Amino acid sequence: MMHHEKLVSAYMSEHGSITQMEAYEQLGCMRFASVICRMRKRGEAIKAETVEGKNRFGHPVRYTRYSYV
């Protein structure tokens, strides 16, 4: 799974942050939480920010946006 960790790291470096949906749509990463967990265990400083938005039906939702500290 090192491949996904590199992809997520590169994406965060280029775009500043990443969400689970972006990881799935842009990188094909199905086990995103596991990737973030492994990156943190390796010592990477990743912060999580809860974001409020609306889903495609206009209903309020919360999701997490990850970025480097």
Short mmCIF file of N, CA and C in Angstrom, two decimals:
data_model
loop_
_atom_site.label_atom_id
_atom_site.label_comp_id
_atom_site.label_asym_id
_atom_site.label_seq_id
_atom_site.Cartn_x
_atom_site.Cartn_y
_atom_site.Cartn_z
N MET A 1 0.81 -1.22 0.00
CA MET A 1 0.00 0.00 0.00
C MET A 1 0.85 1.28 0.00
N MET A 2 2.14 1.12 -0.02
CA MET A 2 3.01 2.28 -0.03
C MET A 2 2.67 3.18 -1.21
N HIS A 3 2.19 2.59 -2.28
CA HIS A 3 1.83 3.34 -3.47
C HIS A 3 0.79 4.42 -3.14
N HIS A 4 -0.26 4.06 -2.41
CA HIS A 4 -1.30 5.03 -2.08
C HIS A 4 -0.78 6.10 -1.14
N GLU A 5 0.11 5.74 -0.25
CA GLU A 5 0.68 6.73 0.66
C GLU A 5 1.45 7.80 -0.13
N LYS A 6 2.20 7.37 -1.12
CA LYS A 6 2.94 8.31 -1.97
C LYS A 6 1.98 9.18 -2.76
N LEU A 7 0.92 8.58 -3.29
CA LEU A 7 -0.07 9.35 -4.06
C LEU A 7 -0.76 10.39 -3.19
N VAL A 8 -1.17 9.99 -1.98
CA VAL A 8 -1.84 10.92 -1.06
C VAL A 8 -0.89 12.04 -0.66
N SER A 9 0.34 11.69 -0.35
CA SER A 9 1.34 12.69 0.02
C SER A 9 1.57 13.70 -1.10
N ALA A 10 1.72 13.20 -2.32
CA ALA A 10 1.93 14.09 -3.47
C ALA A 10 0.71 14.98 -3.70
N TYR A 11 -0.48 14.41 -3.55
CA TYR A 11 -1.72 15.18 -3.76
C TYR A 11 -1.83 16.30 -2.72
N MET A 12 -1.54 15.98 -1.44
CA MET A 12 -1.61 17.01 -0.39
C MET A 12 -0.55 18.08 -0.62
N SER A 13 0.62 17.70 -1.07
CA SER A 13 1.67 18.68 -1.34
C SER A 13 1.28 19.61 -2.48
N GLU A 14 0.64 19.06 -3.50
CA GLU A 14 0.27 19.86 -4.66
C GLU A 14 -0.98 20.70 -4.42
N HIS A 15 -1.98 20.13 -3.76
CA HIS A 15 -3.28 20.79 -3.60
C HIS A 15 -3.50 21.38 -2.21
N GLY A 16 -2.63 21.06 -1.26
CA GLY A 16 -2.75 21.62 0.08
C GLY A 16 -3.52 20.76 1.06
N SER A 17 -4.48 19.98 0.57
CA SER A 17 -5.27 19.12 1.44
C SER A 17 -5.98 18.07 0.61
N ILE A 18 -6.65 17.13 1.31
CA ILE A 18 -7.37 16.06 0.63
C ILE A 18 -8.51 15.57 1.51
N THR A 19 -9.60 15.17 0.89
CA THR A 19 -10.72 14.54 1.58
C THR A 19 -10.82 13.09 1.13
N GLN A 20 -11.64 12.34 1.82
CA GLN A 20 -11.83 10.93 1.45
C GLN A 20 -12.40 10.82 0.03
N MET A 21 -13.32 11.68 -0.32
CA MET A 21 -13.92 11.64 -1.66
C MET A 21 -12.88 11.97 -2.73
N GLU A 22 -12.04 12.95 -2.49
CA GLU A 22 -10.98 13.28 -3.45
C GLU A 22 -10.01 12.11 -3.60
N ALA A 23 -9.67 11.46 -2.49
CA ALA A 23 -8.77 10.32 -2.54
C ALA A 23 -9.37 9.21 -3.40
N TYR A 24 -10.65 8.99 -3.27
CA TYR A 24 -11.32 7.96 -4.06
C TYR A 24 -11.41 8.36 -5.54
N GLU A 25 -11.92 9.57 -5.78
CA GLU A 25 -12.15 10.00 -7.17
C GLU A 25 -10.86 10.26 -7.94
N GLN A 26 -9.89 10.90 -7.31
CA GLN A 26 -8.67 11.31 -8.00
C GLN A 26 -7.57 10.26 -7.98
N LEU A 27 -7.52 9.45 -6.90
CA LEU A 27 -6.41 8.53 -6.72
C LEU A 27 -6.81 7.06 -6.71
N GLY A 28 -8.12 6.80 -6.68
CA GLY A 28 -8.59 5.41 -6.64
C GLY A 28 -8.30 4.74 -5.31
N CYS A 29 -8.19 5.52 -4.26
CA CYS A 29 -7.87 5.00 -2.93
C CYS A 29 -9.16 4.66 -2.19
N MET A 30 -9.38 3.36 -1.97
CA MET A 30 -10.62 2.91 -1.33
C MET A 30 -10.49 2.83 0.20
N ARG A 31 -9.28 2.70 0.72
CA ARG A 31 -9.07 2.57 2.16
C ARG A 31 -8.27 3.78 2.67
N PHE A 32 -8.85 4.95 2.49
CA PHE A 32 -8.18 6.21 2.77
C PHE A 32 -7.81 6.36 4.25
N ALA A 33 -8.71 5.99 5.15
CA ALA A 33 -8.43 6.14 6.59
C ALA A 33 -7.21 5.30 6.98
N SER A 34 -7.08 4.14 6.40
CA SER A 34 -5.94 3.28 6.66
C SER A 34 -4.64 3.93 6.17
N VAL A 35 -4.69 4.55 5.03
CA VAL A 35 -3.51 5.23 4.48
C VAL A 35 -3.09 6.37 5.40
N ILE A 36 -4.03 7.18 5.84
CA ILE A 36 -3.74 8.30 6.74
C ILE A 36 -3.14 7.77 8.04
N CYS A 37 -3.71 6.70 8.58
CA CYS A 37 -3.22 6.10 9.82
C CYS A 37 -1.77 5.65 9.67
N ARG A 38 -1.44 4.98 8.59
CA ARG A 38 -0.07 4.52 8.36
C ARG A 38 0.90 5.69 8.20
N MET A 39 0.45 6.74 7.52
CA MET A 39 1.30 7.91 7.34
C MET A 39 1.59 8.56 8.69
N ARG A 40 0.59 8.65 9.55
CA ARG A 40 0.79 9.23 10.88
C ARG A 40 1.72 8.37 11.72
N LYS A 41 1.57 7.05 11.64
CA LYS A 41 2.43 6.15 12.40
C LYS A 41 3.89 6.29 11.98
N ARG A 42 4.12 6.63 10.72
CA ARG A 42 5.47 6.87 10.22
C ARG A 42 6.03 8.21 10.68
N GLY A 43 5.18 9.01 11.31
CA GLY A 43 5.65 10.28 11.85
C GLY A 43 5.26 11.50 11.05
N GLU A 44 4.47 11.33 10.00
CA GLU A 44 4.06 12.49 9.21
C GLU A 44 3.02 13.29 10.00
N ALA A 45 3.23 14.60 10.08
CA ALA A 45 2.33 15.48 10.83
C ALA A 45 1.15 15.87 9.94
N ILE A 46 0.04 15.18 10.15
CA ILE A 46 -1.17 15.42 9.35
C ILE A 46 -2.27 15.87 10.28
N LYS A 47 -2.86 17.01 9.96
CA LYS A 47 -3.97 17.50 10.78
C LYS A 47 -5.29 17.20 10.08
N ALA A 48 -6.33 17.07 10.89
CA ALA A 48 -7.67 16.80 10.39
C ALA A 48 -8.58 17.96 10.77
N GLU A 49 -9.32 18.45 9.80
CA GLU A 49 -10.23 19.57 10.03
C GLU A 49 -11.62 19.14 9.58
N THR A 50 -12.60 19.28 10.47
CA THR A 50 -13.98 18.96 10.12
C THR A 50 -14.57 20.14 9.35
N VAL A 51 -15.14 19.84 8.20
CA VAL A 51 -15.71 20.85 7.32
C VAL A 51 -17.20 20.58 7.17
N GLU A 52 -17.97 21.64 7.15
CA GLU A 52 -19.41 21.51 6.92
C GLU A 52 -19.72 21.93 5.50
N GLY A 53 -20.58 21.19 4.86
CA GLY A 53 -20.97 21.51 3.49
C GLY A 53 -22.34 20.93 3.20
N LYS A 54 -22.66 20.82 1.94
CA LYS A 54 -23.93 20.24 1.53
C LYS A 54 -23.66 19.10 0.56
N ASN A 55 -24.48 18.06 0.64
CA ASN A 55 -24.32 16.96 -0.30
C ASN A 55 -25.05 17.28 -1.60
N ARG A 56 -25.08 16.36 -2.53
CA ARG A 56 -25.67 16.63 -3.85
C ARG A 56 -27.18 16.86 -3.79
N PHE A 57 -27.80 16.53 -2.65
CA PHE A 57 -29.23 16.77 -2.49
C PHE A 57 -29.52 18.04 -1.71
N GLY A 58 -28.47 18.76 -1.33
CA GLY A 58 -28.62 20.01 -0.61
C GLY A 58 -28.72 19.85 0.90
N HIS A 59 -28.51 18.64 1.39
CA HIS A 59 -28.58 18.38 2.83
C HIS A 59 -27.23 18.69 3.48
N PRO A 60 -27.26 19.22 4.70
CA PRO A 60 -25.99 19.53 5.37
C PRO A 60 -25.24 18.24 5.73
N VAL A 61 -23.93 18.27 5.54
CA VAL A 61 -23.06 17.14 5.87
C VAL A 61 -21.77 17.66 6.48
N ARG A 62 -21.07 16.78 7.17
CA ARG A 62 -19.74 17.09 7.71
C ARG A 62 -18.78 16.06 7.15
N TYR A 63 -17.58 16.50 6.84
CA TYR A 63 -16.54 15.60 6.37
C TYR A 63 -15.19 16.14 6.84
N THR A 64 -14.17 15.33 6.70
CA THR A 64 -12.85 15.71 7.20
C THR A 64 -11.91 16.02 6.04
N ARG A 65 -11.19 17.12 6.19
CA ARG A 65 -10.17 17.52 5.22
C ARG A 65 -8.81 17.39 5.92
N TYR A 66 -7.90 16.63 5.30
CA TYR A 66 -6.58 16.37 5.86
C TYR A 66 -5.53 17.21 5.15
N SER A 67 -4.56 17.69 5.93
CA SER A 67 -3.46 18.45 5.36
C SER A 67 -2.24 18.30 6.25
N TYR A 68 -1.08 18.67 5.71
CA TYR A 68 0.14 18.66 6.49
C TYR A 68 0.13 19.84 7.45
N VAL A 69 0.70 19.64 8.62
CA VAL A 69 0.78 20.71 9.62
C VAL A 69 1.78 21.74 9.16
#
